[in-house]
XYZ file of N, CA and C in Angstrom:
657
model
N 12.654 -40.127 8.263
C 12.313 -38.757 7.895
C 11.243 -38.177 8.811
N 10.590 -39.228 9.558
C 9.733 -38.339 10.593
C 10.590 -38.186 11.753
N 9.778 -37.420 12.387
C 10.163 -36.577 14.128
C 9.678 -37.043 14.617
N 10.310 -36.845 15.920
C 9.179 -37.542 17.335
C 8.100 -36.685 17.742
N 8.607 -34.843 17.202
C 7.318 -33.957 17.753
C 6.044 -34.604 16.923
N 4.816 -34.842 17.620
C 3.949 -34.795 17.076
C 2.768 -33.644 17.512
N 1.624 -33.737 16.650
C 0.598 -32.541 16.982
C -0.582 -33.562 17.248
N -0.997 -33.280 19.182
C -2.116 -34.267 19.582
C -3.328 -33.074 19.300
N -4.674 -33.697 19.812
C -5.822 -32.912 20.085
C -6.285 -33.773 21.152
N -6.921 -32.917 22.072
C -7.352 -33.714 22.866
C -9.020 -34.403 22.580
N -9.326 -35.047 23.770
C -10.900 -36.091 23.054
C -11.788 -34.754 23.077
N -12.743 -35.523 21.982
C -14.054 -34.564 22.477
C -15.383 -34.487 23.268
N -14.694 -34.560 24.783
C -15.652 -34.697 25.767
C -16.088 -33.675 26.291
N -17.090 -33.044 27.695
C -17.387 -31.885 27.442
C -16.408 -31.297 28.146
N -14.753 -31.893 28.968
C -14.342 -31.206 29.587
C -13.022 -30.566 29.004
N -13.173 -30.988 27.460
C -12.090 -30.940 26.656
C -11.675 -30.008 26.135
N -10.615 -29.593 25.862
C -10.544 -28.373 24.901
C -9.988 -28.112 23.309
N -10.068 -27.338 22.660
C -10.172 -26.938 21.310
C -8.698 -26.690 20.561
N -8.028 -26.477 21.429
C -6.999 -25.813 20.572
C -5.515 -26.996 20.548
N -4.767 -26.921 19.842
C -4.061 -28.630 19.268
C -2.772 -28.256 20.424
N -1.946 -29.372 20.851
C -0.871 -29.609 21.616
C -0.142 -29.969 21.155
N 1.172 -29.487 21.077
C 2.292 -29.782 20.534
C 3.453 -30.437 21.156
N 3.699 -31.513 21.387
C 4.338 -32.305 22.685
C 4.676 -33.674 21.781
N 5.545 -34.558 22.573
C 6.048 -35.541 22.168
C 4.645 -36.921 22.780
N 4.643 -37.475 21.967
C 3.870 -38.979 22.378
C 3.672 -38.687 23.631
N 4.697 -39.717 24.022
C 4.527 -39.691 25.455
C 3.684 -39.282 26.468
N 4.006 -37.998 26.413
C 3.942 -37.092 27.276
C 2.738 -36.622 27.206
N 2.415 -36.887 25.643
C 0.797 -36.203 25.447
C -0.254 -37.773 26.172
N 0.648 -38.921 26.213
C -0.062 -39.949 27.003
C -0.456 -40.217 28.667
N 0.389 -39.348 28.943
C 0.573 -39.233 30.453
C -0.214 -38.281 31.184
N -0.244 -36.926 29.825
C -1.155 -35.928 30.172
C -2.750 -36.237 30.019
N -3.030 -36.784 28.871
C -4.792 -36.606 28.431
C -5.232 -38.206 28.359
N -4.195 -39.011 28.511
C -4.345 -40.401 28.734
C -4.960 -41.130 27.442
N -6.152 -41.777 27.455
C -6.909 -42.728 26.629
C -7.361 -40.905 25.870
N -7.823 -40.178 26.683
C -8.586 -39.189 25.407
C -7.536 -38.585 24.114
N -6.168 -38.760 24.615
C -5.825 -38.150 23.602
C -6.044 -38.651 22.145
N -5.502 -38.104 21.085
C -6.102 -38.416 19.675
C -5.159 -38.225 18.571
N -4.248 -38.683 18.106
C -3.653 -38.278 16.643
C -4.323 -37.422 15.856
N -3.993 -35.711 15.338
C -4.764 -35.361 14.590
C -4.153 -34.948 13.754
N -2.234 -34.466 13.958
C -1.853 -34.502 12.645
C -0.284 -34.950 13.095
N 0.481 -34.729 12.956
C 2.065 -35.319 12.749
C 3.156 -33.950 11.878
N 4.251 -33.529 12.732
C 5.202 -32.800 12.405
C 6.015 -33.358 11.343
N 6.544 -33.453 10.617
C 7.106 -34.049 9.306
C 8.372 -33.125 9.554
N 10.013 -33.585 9.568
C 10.849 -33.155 9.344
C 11.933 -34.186 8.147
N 11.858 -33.504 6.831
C 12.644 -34.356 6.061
C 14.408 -34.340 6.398
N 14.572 -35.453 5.343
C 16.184 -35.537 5.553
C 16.926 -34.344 4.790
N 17.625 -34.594 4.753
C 19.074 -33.701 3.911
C 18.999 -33.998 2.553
N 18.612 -33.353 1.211
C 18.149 -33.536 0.445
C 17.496 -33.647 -0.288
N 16.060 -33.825 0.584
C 14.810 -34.394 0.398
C 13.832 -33.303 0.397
N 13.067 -33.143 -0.883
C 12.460 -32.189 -0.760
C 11.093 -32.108 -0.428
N 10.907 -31.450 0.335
C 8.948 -31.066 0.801
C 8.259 -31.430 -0.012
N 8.171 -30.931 -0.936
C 6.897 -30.704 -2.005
C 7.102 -32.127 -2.485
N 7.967 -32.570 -2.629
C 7.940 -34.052 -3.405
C 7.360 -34.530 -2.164
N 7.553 -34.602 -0.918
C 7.821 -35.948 -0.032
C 6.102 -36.052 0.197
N 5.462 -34.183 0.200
C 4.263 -34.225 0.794
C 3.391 -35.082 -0.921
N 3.337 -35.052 -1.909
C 2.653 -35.300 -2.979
C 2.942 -36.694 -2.518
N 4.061 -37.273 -2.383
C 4.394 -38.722 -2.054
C 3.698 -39.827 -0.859
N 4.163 -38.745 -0.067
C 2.710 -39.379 1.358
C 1.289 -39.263 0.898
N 0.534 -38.593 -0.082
C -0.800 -37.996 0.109
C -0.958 -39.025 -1.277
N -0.418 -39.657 -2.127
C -0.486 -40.840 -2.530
C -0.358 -42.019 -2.356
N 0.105 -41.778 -1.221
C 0.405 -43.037 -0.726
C -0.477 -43.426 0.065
N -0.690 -42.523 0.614
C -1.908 -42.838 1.745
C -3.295 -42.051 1.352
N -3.785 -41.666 0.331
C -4.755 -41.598 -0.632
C -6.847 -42.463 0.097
N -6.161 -43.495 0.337
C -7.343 -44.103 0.864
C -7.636 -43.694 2.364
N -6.382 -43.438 2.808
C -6.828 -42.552 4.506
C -6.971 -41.173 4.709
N -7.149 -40.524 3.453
C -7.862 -39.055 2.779
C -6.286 -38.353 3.984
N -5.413 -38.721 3.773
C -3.992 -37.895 4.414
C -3.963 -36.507 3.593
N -4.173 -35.198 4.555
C -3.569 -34.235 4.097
C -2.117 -33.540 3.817
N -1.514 -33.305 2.845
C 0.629 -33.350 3.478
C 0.660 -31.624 2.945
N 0.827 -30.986 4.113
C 1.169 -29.336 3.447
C 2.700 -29.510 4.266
N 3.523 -28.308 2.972
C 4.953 -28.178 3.629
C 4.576 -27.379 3.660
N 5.081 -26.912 4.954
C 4.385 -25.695 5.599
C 5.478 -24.688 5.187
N 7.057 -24.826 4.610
C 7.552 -23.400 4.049
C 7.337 -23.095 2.328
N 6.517 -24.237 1.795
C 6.092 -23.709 0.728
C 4.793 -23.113 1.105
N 4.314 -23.353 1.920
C 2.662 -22.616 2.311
C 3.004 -20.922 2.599
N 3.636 -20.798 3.225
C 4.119 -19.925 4.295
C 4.688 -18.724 2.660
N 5.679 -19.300 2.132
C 6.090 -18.867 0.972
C 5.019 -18.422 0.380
N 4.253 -19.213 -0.272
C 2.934 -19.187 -1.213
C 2.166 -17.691 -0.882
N 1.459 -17.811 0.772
C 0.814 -16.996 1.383
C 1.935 -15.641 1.412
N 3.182 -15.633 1.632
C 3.546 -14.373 1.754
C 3.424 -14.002 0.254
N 4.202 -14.843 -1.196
C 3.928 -14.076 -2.207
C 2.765 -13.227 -2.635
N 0.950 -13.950 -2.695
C 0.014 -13.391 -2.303
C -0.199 -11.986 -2.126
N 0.394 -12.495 -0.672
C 0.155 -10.933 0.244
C 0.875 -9.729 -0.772
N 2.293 -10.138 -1.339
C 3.310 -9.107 -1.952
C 2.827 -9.081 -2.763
N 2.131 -9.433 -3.852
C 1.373 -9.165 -4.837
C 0.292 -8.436 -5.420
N -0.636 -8.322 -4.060
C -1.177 -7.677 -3.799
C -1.747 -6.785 -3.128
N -0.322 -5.979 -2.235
C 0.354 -5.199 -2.428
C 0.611 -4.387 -3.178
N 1.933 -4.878 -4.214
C 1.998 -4.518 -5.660
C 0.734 -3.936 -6.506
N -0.231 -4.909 -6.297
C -1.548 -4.172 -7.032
C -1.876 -3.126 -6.550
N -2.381 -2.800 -5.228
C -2.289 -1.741 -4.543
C -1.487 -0.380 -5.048
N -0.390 -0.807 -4.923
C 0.651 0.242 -4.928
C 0.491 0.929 -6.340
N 0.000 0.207 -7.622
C -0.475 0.113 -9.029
C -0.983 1.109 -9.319
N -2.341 1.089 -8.241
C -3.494 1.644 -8.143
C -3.361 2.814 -7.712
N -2.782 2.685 -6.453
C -2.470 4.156 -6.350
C -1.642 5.083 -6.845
N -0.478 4.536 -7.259
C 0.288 5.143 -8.814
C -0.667 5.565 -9.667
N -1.191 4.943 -10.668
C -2.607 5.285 -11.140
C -3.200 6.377 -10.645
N -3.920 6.591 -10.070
C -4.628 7.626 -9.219
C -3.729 9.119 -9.081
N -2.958 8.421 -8.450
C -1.782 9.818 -8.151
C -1.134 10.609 -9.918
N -1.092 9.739 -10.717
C -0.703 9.979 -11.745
C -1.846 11.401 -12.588
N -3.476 10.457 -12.571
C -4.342 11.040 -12.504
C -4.677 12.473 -12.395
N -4.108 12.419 -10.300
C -4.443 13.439 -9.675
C -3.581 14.883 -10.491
N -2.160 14.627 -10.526
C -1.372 15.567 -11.325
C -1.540 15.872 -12.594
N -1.897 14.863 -13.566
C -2.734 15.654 -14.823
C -3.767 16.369 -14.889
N -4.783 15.926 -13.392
C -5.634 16.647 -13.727
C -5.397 18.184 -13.094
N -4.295 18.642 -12.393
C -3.982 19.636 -11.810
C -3.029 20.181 -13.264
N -2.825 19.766 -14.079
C -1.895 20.600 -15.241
C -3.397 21.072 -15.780
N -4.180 20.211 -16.308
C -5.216 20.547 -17.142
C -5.878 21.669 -16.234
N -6.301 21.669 -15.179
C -6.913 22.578 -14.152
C -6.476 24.111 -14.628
N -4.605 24.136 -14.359
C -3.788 25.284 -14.370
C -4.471 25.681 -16.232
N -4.451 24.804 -17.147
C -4.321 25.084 -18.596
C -5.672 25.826 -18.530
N -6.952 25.515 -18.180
C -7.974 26.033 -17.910
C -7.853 27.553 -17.768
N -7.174 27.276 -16.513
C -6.880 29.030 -15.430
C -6.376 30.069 -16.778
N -5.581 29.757 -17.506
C -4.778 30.472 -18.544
C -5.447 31.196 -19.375
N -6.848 30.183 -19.802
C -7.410 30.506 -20.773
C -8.765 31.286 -20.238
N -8.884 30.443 -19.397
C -10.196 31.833 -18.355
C -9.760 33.124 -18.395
N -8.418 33.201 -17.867
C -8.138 34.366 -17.057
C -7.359 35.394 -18.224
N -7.274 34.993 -19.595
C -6.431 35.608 -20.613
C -6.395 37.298 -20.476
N -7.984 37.445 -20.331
C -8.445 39.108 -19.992
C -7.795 39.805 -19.395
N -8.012 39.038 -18.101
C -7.253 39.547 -17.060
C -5.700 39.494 -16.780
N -5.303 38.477 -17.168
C -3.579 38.336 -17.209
C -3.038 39.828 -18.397
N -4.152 40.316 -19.185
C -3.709 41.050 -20.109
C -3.666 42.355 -19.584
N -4.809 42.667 -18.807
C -5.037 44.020 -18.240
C -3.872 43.777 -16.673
N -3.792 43.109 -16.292
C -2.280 43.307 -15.314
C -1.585 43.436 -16.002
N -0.945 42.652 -17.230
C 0.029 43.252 -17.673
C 0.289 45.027 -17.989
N -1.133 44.695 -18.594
C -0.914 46.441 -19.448
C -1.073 47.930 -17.750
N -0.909 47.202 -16.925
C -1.138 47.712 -15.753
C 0.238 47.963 -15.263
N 0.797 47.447 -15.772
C 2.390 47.249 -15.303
C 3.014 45.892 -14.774
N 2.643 45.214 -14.239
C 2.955 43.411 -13.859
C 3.929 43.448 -14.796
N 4.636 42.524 -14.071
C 5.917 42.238 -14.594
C 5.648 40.626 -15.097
N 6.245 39.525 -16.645
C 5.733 38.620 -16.826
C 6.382 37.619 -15.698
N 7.471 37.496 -14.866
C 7.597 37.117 -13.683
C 6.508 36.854 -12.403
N 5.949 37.888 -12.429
C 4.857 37.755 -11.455
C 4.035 37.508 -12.133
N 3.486 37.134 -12.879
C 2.281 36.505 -13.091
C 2.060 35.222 -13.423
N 3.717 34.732 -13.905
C 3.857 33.565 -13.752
C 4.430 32.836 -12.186
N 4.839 33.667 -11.614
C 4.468 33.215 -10.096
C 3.711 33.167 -9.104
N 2.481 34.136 -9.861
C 1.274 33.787 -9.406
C 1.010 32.701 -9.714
N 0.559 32.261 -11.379
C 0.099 30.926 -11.387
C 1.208 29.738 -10.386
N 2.075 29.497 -10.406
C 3.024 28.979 -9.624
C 2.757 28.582 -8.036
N 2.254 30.008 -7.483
C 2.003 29.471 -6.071
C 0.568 29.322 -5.893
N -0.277 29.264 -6.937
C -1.581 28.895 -6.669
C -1.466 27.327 -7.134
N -0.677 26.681 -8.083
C -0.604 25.156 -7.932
C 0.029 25.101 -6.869
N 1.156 25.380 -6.147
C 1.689 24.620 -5.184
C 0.875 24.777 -4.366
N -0.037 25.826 -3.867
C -0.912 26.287 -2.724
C -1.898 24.679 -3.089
N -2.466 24.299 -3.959
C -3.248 23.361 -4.226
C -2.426 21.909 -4.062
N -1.501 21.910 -4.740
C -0.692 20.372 -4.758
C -0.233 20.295 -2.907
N 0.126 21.180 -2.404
C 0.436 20.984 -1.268
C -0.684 20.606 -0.428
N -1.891 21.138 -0.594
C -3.239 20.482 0.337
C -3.380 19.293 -0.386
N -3.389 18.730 -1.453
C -3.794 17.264 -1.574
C -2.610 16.840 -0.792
N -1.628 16.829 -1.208
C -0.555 15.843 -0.318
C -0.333 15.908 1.073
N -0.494 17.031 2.163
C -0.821 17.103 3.430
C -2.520 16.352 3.385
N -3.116 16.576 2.840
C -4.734 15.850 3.251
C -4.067 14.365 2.892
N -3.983 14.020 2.013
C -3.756 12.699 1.892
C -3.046 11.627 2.414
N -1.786 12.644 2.643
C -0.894 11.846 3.718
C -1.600 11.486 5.262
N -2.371 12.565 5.358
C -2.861 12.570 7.333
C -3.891 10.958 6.792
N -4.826 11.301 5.910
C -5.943 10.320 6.122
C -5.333 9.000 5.118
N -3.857 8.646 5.035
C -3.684 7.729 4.514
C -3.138 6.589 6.002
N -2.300 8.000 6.603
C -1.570 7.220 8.015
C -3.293 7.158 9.224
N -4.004 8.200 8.735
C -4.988 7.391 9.805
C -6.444 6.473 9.333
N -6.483 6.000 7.950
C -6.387 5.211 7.332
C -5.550 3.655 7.843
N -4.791 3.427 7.943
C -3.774 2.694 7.886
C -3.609 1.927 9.804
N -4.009 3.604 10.253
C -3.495 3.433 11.935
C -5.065 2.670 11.915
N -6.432 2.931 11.815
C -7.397 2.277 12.340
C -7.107 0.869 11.563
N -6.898 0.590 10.428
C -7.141 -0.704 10.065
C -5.798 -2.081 10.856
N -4.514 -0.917 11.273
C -3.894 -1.653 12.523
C -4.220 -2.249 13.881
N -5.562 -1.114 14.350
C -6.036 -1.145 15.654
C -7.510 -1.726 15.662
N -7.761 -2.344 14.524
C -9.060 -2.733 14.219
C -9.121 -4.449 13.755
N -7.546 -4.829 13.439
C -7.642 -5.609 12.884
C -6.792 -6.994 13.512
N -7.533 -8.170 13.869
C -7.103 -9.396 14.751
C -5.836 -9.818 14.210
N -5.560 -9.488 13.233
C -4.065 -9.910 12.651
C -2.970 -9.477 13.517
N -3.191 -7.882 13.841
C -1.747 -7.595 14.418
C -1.965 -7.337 15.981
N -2.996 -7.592 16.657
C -3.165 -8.130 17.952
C -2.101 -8.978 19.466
N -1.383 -8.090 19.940
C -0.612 -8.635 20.646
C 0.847 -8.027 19.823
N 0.751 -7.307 19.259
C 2.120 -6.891 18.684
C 2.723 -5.737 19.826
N 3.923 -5.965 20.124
C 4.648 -4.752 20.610
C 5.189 -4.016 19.821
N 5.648 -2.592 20.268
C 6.234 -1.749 19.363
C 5.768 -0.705 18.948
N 4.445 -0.621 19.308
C 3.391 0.794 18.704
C 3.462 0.724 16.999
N 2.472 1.741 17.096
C 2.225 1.457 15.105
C 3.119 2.236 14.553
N 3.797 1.339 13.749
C 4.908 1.675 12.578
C 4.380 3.150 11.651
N 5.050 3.851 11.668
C 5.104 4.916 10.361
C 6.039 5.067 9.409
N 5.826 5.200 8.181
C 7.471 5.285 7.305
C 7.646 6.520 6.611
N 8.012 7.372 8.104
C 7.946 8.581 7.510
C 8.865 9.063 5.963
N 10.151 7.989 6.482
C 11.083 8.178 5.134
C 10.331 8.074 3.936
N 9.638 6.878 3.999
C 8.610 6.877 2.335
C 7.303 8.131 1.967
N 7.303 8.107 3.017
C 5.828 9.599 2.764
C 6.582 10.434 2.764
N 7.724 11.072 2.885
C 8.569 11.999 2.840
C 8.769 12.252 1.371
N 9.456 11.188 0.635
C 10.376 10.796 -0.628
C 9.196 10.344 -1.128
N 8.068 10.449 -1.048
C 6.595 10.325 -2.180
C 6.026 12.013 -2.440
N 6.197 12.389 -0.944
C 5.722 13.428 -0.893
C 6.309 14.496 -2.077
N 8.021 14.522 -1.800
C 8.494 15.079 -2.047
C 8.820 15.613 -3.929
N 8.632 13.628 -4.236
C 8.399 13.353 -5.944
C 6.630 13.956 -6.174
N 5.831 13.913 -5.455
C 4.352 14.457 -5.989
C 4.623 15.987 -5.985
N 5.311 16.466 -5.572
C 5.470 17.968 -5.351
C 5.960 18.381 -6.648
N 7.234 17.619 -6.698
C 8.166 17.983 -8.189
C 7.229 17.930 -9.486
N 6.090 16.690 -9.485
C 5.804 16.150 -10.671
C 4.846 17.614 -10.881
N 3.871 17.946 -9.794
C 3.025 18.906 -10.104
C 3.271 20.024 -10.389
N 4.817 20.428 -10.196
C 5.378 22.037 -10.595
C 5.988 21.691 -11.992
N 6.324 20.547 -12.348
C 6.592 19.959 -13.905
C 5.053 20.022 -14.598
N 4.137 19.664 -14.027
C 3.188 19.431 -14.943
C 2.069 21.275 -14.810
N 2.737 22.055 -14.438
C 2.186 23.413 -14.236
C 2.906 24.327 -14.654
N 4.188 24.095 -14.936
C 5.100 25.153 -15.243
C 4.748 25.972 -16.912
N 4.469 24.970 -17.640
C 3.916 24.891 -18.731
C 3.364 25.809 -18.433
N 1.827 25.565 -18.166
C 0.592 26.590 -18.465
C 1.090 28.410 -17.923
N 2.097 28.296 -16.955
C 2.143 29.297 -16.482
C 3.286 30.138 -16.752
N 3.994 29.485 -17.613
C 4.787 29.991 -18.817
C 4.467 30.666 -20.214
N 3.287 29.989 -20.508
C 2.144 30.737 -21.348
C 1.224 31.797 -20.978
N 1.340 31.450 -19.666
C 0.810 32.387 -19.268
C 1.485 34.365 -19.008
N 2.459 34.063 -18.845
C 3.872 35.008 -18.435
C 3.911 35.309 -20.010
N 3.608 34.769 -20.816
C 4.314 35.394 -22.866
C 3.150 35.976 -22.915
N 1.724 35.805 -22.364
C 0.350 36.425 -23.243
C 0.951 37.855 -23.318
N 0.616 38.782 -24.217
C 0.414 39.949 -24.505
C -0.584 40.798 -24.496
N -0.114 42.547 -23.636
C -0.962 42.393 -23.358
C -1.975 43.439 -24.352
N -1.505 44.037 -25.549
C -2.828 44.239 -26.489
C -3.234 43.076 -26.681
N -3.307 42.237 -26.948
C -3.791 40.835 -27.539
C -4.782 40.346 -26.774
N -4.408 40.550 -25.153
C -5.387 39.970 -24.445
C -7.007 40.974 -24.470
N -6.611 42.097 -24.211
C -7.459 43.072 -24.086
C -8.414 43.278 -25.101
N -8.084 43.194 -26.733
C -8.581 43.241 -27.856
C -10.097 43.322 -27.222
N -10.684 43.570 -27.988
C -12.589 43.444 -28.072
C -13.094 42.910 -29.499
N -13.115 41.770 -29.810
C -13.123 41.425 -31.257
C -15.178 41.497 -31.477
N -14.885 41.792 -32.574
C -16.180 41.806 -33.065
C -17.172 40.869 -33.239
């Protein structure tokens, strides 16, 4: 069940270097001679045989020579779930937030309704039609929902672009930095809908006020 690849290091003298070699015996004998060093061993199981058992199996077995055994596609696995997970949390969070952001833009509009009752009354009784005044309120949320989602989108992608160009992980990548415009598109496009759903309301109430009612002068 083992391979012939093994993983040397070379000695630690001062002309030596740091980083591990991946080469067959041999060859790592011919190259670094007496300095070379066993520091770990490639493990390829048989047909059948599973990692996770074989590594718990060696690391008991050899227990007294403090043997470390990682399968490196359950590691690899492990570390990507992680990453997708939290992710997922991420993505949670900002659901959350965004959810937030649009209630608090209905409540905002519900506000406007009740501020402005006076005045929605004296346009009416002015002549305004209840159409326009409910398309006033209308394009003053979209005028608003549309700057959060253009602001947010720019400083999410440049957000995103510095922590690409900042960060040793993706170093040496070709390809230039990824954008998904399709998803900021089809986010964009659902934050737009949700906020003319969550405004239509107030500005539907707003369009029925009446306008003796508004005007009244109560005692």
């Amino acid at each position: 069940m083992l391979s012939n690849g093994m993983v040397f290091y070379p000695g630690t003298g001062a002309s030596s270097t740091t980083y591990p070699v991946i080469m067959g015996e041999q060859a790592t004998r011919e190259l670094f001679g007496a300095q070379a060093q066993n520091a770990s061993a490639l493990v390829r199981t048989s047909t059948g045989t599973s990692p996770d058992a074989l590594a718990t199996q060696l690391q008991g077995e050899q227990l007294s020579s403090s043997l470390v055994a990682t399968p490196i596609e359950s590691e690899i696995r492990q570390q990507f779930d992680s990453s997708t997970a939290f992710f997922r949390l991420m993505q949670g969070f900002l659901a959350l937030g965004l959810g937030v952001g649009i209630t608090g833009l209905g409540v905002v509009m519900v506000r406007a309704v009740r501020e402005r009752r006076r005045t929605i009354g004296i346009l009416r009784a002015l002549g305004f039609r209840a159409r326009t005044v409910q398309r006033s309120f209308l394009w003053e949320s979209t005028f608003i929902a549309v700057e959060g989602i253009v602001l947010g989108s720019l400083l999410g992608v440049l957000t995103t672009w510095l922590m690409y160009s900042n960060s040793a992980a993706f170093e040496g990548l070709e390809g230039g930095f990824p954008v998904e415009w399709t998803s900021i598109c089809v986010l964009a496009a659902a934050t737009f809908a949700a906020s003319l759903l969550a405004t239509i309301g107030p500005a539907r109430r707003a369009a029925a006020i009446r306008p003796a009612l508004a005007v009244r002068v109560t005692e």
